[in-house]
Short mmCIF file of C-alpha atoms in Angstrom, two decimals:
data_model
loop_
_atom_site.label_atom_id
_atom_site.label_comp_id
_atom_site.label_asym_id
_atom_site.label_seq_id
_atom_site.Cartn_x
_atom_site.Cartn_y
_atom_site.Cartn_z
CA MET A 1 -31.55 87.59 107.12
CA GLY A 2 -35.21 89.70 107.92
CA GLN A 3 -38.24 89.61 105.64
CA THR A 4 -36.77 88.86 101.95
CA THR A 5 -38.15 90.62 99.36
CA ALA A 6 -39.06 88.34 96.62
CA GLN A 7 -40.71 87.97 92.75
CA GLN A 8 -41.74 85.27 90.72
CA VAL A 9 -39.70 84.05 87.89
CA SER A 10 -40.20 81.11 85.33
CA ASP A 11 -37.57 78.55 85.74
CA GLY A 12 -38.54 76.10 82.90
CA ASN A 13 -41.93 74.82 83.13
CA ALA A 14 -41.87 76.10 86.96
CA HIS A 15 -42.19 79.10 88.62
CA SER A 16 -40.11 79.77 91.60
CA MET A 17 -38.70 83.05 93.38
CA ILE A 18 -35.71 85.26 93.49
CA ASP A 19 -34.37 87.87 95.89
CA THR A 20 -34.92 91.23 94.38
CA THR A 21 -31.93 92.49 96.26
CA THR A 22 -29.48 89.48 95.28
CA GLY A 23 -31.32 88.10 91.94
CA GLU A 24 -30.60 84.62 93.64
CA THR A 25 -33.25 81.73 93.76
CA ILE A 26 -34.86 81.50 96.98
CA TYR A 27 -35.01 78.36 98.36
CA ASN A 28 -36.75 76.47 101.51
CA ARG A 29 -34.57 76.29 104.17
CA VAL A 30 -36.26 73.13 105.60
CA PRO A 31 -36.10 70.16 103.28
CA GLN A 32 -38.88 68.88 101.23
CA VAL A 33 -40.83 65.88 102.17
CA THR A 34 -39.79 62.68 100.52
CA TRP A 35 -38.72 59.01 101.73
CA ASP A 36 -35.46 59.66 103.24
CA PHE A 37 -36.84 62.73 105.13
CA TRP A 38 -39.29 59.87 107.08
CA LEU A 39 -36.59 57.37 107.34
CA VAL A 40 -34.21 60.17 108.97
CA LYS A 41 -37.07 61.82 111.29
CA LEU A 42 -37.66 58.07 112.43
CA LEU A 43 -33.97 57.38 113.04
CA ALA A 44 -33.45 60.54 114.47
CA VAL A 45 -36.42 60.31 117.08
CA THR A 46 -34.86 57.05 118.14
CA VAL A 47 -31.73 58.37 118.74
CA GLY A 48 -33.17 61.02 120.61
CA GLU A 49 -34.85 58.71 123.43
CA THR A 50 -31.37 56.20 123.76
CA ALA A 51 -28.96 59.15 123.03
CA ALA A 52 -30.69 61.05 126.41
CA ASP A 53 -30.85 57.88 128.08
CA LEU A 54 -26.85 56.98 127.39
CA ILE A 55 -25.89 60.17 128.50
CA ALA A 56 -27.78 60.68 131.23
CA SER A 57 -27.73 57.52 132.95
CA ASN A 58 -24.91 55.22 131.69
CA LEU A 59 -22.78 58.04 131.39
CA GLY A 60 -23.40 59.36 135.00
CA MET A 61 -23.67 63.04 134.18
CA GLY A 62 -27.28 63.44 135.44
CA LEU A 63 -30.52 64.34 133.89
CA THR A 64 -29.91 68.47 134.91
CA ASN A 65 -26.35 68.34 133.53
CA THR A 66 -27.30 66.95 130.49
CA SER A 67 -29.97 68.91 129.87
CA LEU A 68 -27.95 72.18 130.34
CA ILE A 69 -24.99 70.76 128.11
CA MET A 70 -27.66 69.39 125.47
CA SER A 71 -29.81 73.01 125.08
CA VAL A 72 -26.26 74.51 125.03
CA PHE A 73 -25.61 72.26 121.89
CA LEU A 74 -29.02 72.68 120.34
CA ALA A 75 -28.50 76.47 120.73
CA ILE A 76 -25.09 76.41 118.82
CA ALA A 77 -27.10 74.32 115.96
CA LEU A 78 -29.68 76.56 115.93
CA VAL A 79 -27.29 79.50 115.20
CA PHE A 80 -25.96 77.62 112.01
CA GLN A 81 -29.29 76.28 110.90
CA PHE A 82 -30.66 79.74 110.46
CA GLN A 83 -27.78 81.59 108.81
CA GLN A 84 -28.57 78.46 105.73
CA GLN A 85 -30.38 80.15 102.83
CA LYS A 86 -31.28 76.67 101.70
CA TYR A 87 -31.50 73.32 103.04
CA VAL A 88 -28.31 72.01 104.35
CA PRO A 89 -28.62 67.99 105.12
CA TRP A 90 -25.89 67.75 107.48
CA ILE A 91 -26.63 71.12 109.46
CA TYR A 92 -30.73 70.46 109.27
CA TRP A 93 -30.70 66.85 110.74
CA SER A 94 -27.97 67.50 113.24
CA THR A 95 -30.61 70.33 114.61
CA VAL A 96 -33.17 67.91 114.46
CA VAL A 97 -31.52 65.51 116.63
CA LEU A 98 -30.70 67.69 119.12
CA VAL A 99 -34.16 69.00 119.29
CA SER A 100 -35.06 64.86 119.53
CA VAL A 101 -32.62 64.93 122.53
CA VAL A 102 -33.88 68.08 124.35
CA GLY A 103 -36.99 67.31 123.64
CA THR A 104 -37.08 63.69 125.58
CA LEU A 105 -35.31 65.47 128.46
CA ILE A 106 -37.56 68.02 129.07
CA THR A 107 -40.52 65.80 129.09
CA ASP A 108 -37.84 63.66 131.42
CA ASN A 109 -36.91 66.83 133.65
CA PHE A 110 -41.06 67.31 134.47
CA ILE A 111 -41.04 63.30 135.50
CA ASP A 112 -38.20 62.99 137.02
CA ASN A 113 -37.32 66.72 138.97
CA LEU A 114 -40.76 68.16 139.42
CA GLY A 115 -42.66 65.09 139.84
CA TRP A 116 -45.81 65.47 137.42
CA SER A 117 -47.41 62.78 135.98
CA PHE A 118 -47.55 61.74 132.51
CA THR A 119 -51.25 63.21 131.78
CA PRO A 120 -50.87 66.98 132.58
CA ILE A 121 -47.51 66.99 130.53
CA THR A 122 -49.12 65.56 127.61
CA LEU A 123 -51.82 68.26 127.60
CA MET A 124 -49.25 70.87 128.29
CA PHE A 125 -47.48 70.43 125.23
CA ALA A 126 -50.35 69.35 123.53
CA ALA A 127 -51.60 73.28 124.46
CA ALA A 128 -48.04 74.78 123.66
CA LEU A 129 -48.18 72.95 120.03
CA ALA A 130 -51.66 74.02 119.26
CA THR A 131 -50.62 77.79 120.59
CA THR A 132 -47.71 77.49 118.21
CA PHE A 133 -49.47 76.78 115.30
CA ALA A 134 -52.35 78.83 116.34
CA VAL A 135 -49.76 82.20 116.28
CA TRP A 136 -47.79 81.03 113.33
CA TYR A 137 -51.13 81.06 111.39
CA ALA A 138 -52.54 84.00 112.52
CA VAL A 139 -49.15 86.04 112.00
CA GLU A 140 -48.08 84.43 108.41
CA LYS A 141 -51.75 83.07 107.45
CA THR A 142 -49.86 79.88 106.31
CA LEU A 143 -48.47 76.75 108.16
CA SER A 144 -47.17 75.44 104.82
CA ILE A 145 -43.55 74.02 105.26
CA HIS A 146 -42.87 74.50 101.59
CA SER A 147 -42.22 78.56 102.28
CA ILE A 148 -39.96 78.46 105.29
CA TYR A 149 -37.54 81.43 103.60
CA THR A 150 -38.11 84.02 106.56
CA PHE A 151 -36.35 84.22 110.05
CA ARG A 152 -39.88 84.56 111.43
CA ARG A 153 -41.61 81.60 109.53
CA GLU A 154 -38.20 79.36 110.58
CA ALA A 155 -38.23 80.17 114.03
CA PHE A 156 -41.83 78.95 114.07
CA TYR A 157 -41.04 76.06 112.40
CA TRP A 158 -38.62 75.01 114.76
CA LEU A 159 -40.68 76.17 118.17
CA ALA A 160 -43.17 73.66 116.77
CA ILE A 161 -40.86 70.87 116.25
CA LEU A 162 -39.44 71.02 119.53
CA PHE A 163 -42.93 70.94 121.06
CA THR A 164 -44.23 67.54 118.75
CA PHE A 165 -40.74 65.80 120.14
CA ALA A 166 -41.86 66.91 123.61
CA LEU A 167 -45.42 66.17 123.21
CA GLY A 168 -44.56 62.90 121.43
CA THR A 169 -42.21 61.69 124.21
CA SER A 170 -44.57 62.62 127.03
CA ALA A 171 -47.72 60.51 125.14
CA GLY A 172 -45.35 57.51 124.28
CA ASP A 173 -44.08 57.42 127.71
CA GLN A 174 -47.67 57.21 128.94
CA LEU A 175 -49.06 54.54 126.51
CA ALA A 176 -45.59 52.43 126.79
CA GLU A 177 -45.50 52.99 130.78
CA GLY A 178 -48.02 54.91 132.70
CA LEU A 179 -50.83 52.20 130.61
CA GLY A 180 -48.43 49.45 130.86
CA ALA A 181 -48.69 48.59 126.63
CA GLY A 182 -45.12 48.01 126.32
CA TYR A 183 -42.53 49.12 124.06
CA LEU A 184 -43.34 46.75 121.12
CA LEU A 185 -47.22 47.06 121.14
CA SER A 186 -46.86 50.47 121.96
CA GLY A 187 -44.54 50.93 118.54
CA ILE A 188 -47.03 49.00 116.51
CA MET A 189 -49.92 50.81 117.37
CA TYR A 190 -48.45 53.77 116.39
CA ALA A 191 -47.12 52.74 113.20
CA ALA A 192 -50.45 51.78 112.57
CA VAL A 193 -51.79 55.54 113.27
CA ILE A 194 -49.19 56.85 110.84
CA ALA A 195 -50.33 54.40 108.05
CA VAL A 196 -54.27 55.54 109.04
CA ILE A 197 -52.97 59.38 108.57
CA ALA A 198 -51.03 58.21 105.30
CA GLY A 199 -54.14 56.65 104.19
CA LEU A 200 -56.58 59.44 104.83
CA PHE A 201 -53.83 61.75 103.14
CA TYR A 202 -53.35 59.81 99.77
CA SER A 203 -57.15 59.17 99.72
CA GLY A 204 -57.44 62.92 99.54
CA LYS A 205 -59.35 63.19 103.15
CA MET A 206 -56.77 64.93 105.10
CA ASN A 207 -55.64 68.04 104.37
CA GLY A 208 -51.59 67.54 103.66
CA ILE A 209 -50.62 70.00 106.20
CA LEU A 210 -52.41 68.46 109.16
CA ALA A 211 -51.35 65.06 107.56
CA PHE A 212 -47.46 66.17 108.08
CA TRP A 213 -47.63 67.49 111.50
CA LEU A 214 -49.65 64.36 112.91
CA ALA A 215 -47.78 62.04 111.43
CA TYR A 216 -44.34 64.26 112.96
CA ILE A 217 -45.88 63.89 116.26
CA VAL A 218 -46.66 60.29 115.94
CA THR A 219 -43.30 59.55 114.64
CA ARG A 220 -41.81 61.02 117.80
CA PRO A 221 -43.31 58.16 120.11
CA MET A 222 -43.56 55.41 117.32
CA GLY A 223 -39.39 55.72 117.21
CA ALA A 224 -39.34 56.28 120.94
CA SER A 225 -41.22 52.69 121.87
CA PHE A 226 -38.86 51.11 119.24
CA GLY A 227 -35.61 52.45 120.69
CA ASP A 228 -36.45 51.37 124.14
CA TYR A 229 -37.62 48.02 122.64
CA LEU A 230 -33.91 47.47 121.47
CA SER A 231 -32.46 48.95 124.26
CA GLN A 232 -34.19 48.71 127.62
CA PRO A 233 -33.50 45.41 129.33
CA VAL A 234 -35.22 42.25 128.70
CA ALA A 235 -36.81 42.17 132.20
CA ASN A 236 -38.32 45.77 131.23
CA GLY A 237 -39.77 44.53 128.42
CA GLY A 238 -36.87 45.43 125.63
CA LEU A 239 -34.56 43.12 123.73
CA GLY A 240 -31.16 44.29 126.29
CA ILE A 241 -29.05 45.37 123.17
CA GLY A 242 -28.08 48.61 125.48
CA THR A 243 -28.53 52.42 124.81
CA VAL A 244 -24.69 52.56 123.41
CA VAL A 245 -25.23 49.67 120.75
CA THR A 246 -28.61 51.06 119.91
CA SER A 247 -27.62 54.60 119.42
CA LEU A 248 -24.34 53.82 117.73
CA ILE A 249 -26.13 51.82 115.01
CA PHE A 250 -28.70 54.49 114.50
CA PHE A 251 -26.50 57.11 114.59
CA ALA A 252 -24.31 55.27 111.72
CA ALA A 253 -27.54 55.13 109.84
CA ILE A 254 -28.62 58.76 109.73
CA ALA A 255 -24.85 59.57 108.63
CA ALA A 256 -25.33 57.26 106.07
CA THR A 257 -28.74 58.54 104.51
CA ILE A 258 -27.43 61.95 105.13
CA MET A 259 -24.62 61.53 102.40
CA TYR A 260 -26.89 60.24 100.08
CA MET A 261 -29.27 63.34 100.43
CA THR A 262 -25.88 65.73 100.34
CA ARG A 263 -24.75 63.57 96.76
CA SER A 264 -28.68 63.49 95.61
CA LYS A 265 -29.76 66.71 96.65
CA ASP A 266 -32.72 65.20 97.30
CA GLY A 267 -34.82 67.46 99.33
CA LEU A 268 -33.73 70.88 98.12
CA GLU A 269 -36.59 72.86 97.43
CA ARG A 270 -37.39 76.62 95.73
CA ILE A 271 -39.68 78.39 97.05
CA PRO A 272 -42.71 78.09 94.54
CA GLU A 273 -44.74 80.98 93.37
#
């Protein structure tokens, strides 16, 4: 769908937009940020870390083959996602999980196949994300996640999401492995950073858009750190549960939460005036 022609209409005490061509209410194609949004986001990033390790190592497919296969699945998921005219929980979060896996694999490829170190990878993805935001704002004049209702805005949104996962993976690995902080301590440190971001936002000292994207970035290494803590062998600083069990636990939790979202319509959002 191209640029939507819209106009504002009154809906009770609120104002929403309608498509002047179809007469239908225009909805945001991505979810409203609610408590269960952050819950599934954290579960998804944890799965992204453990599932990537499971497929590449435990199933013996190797990093390159795994990257190619998961990129194809992500492309298919994005086709379905872009066809939706409003937020559909199972399609959206399936795409997020796949973005999480692919984002992890991109970073792993730079480290394992190309021999890059953590610092240049982190700087590269930070620059890529900053460039995405700069171009997004220059073109659309907004970075709001409450007005993703055109193809172009959604394309910027998903590109930013991909870079946040890749950046979060490299930054998380740099702290946990490169600087020797360990998985559990790294996870706690990232949780503390998110608490600071939340505190600044709720006290009115940080813009909502900035707070969202910073929290979105930091939840990636936090989830990855806790995922590694659960799945990695005790000798490596983990609990030794394994990638199979850890992935299954979190997949089940994601599925249960998505079922709740679907039934409650939590996260569905009309485009405001």
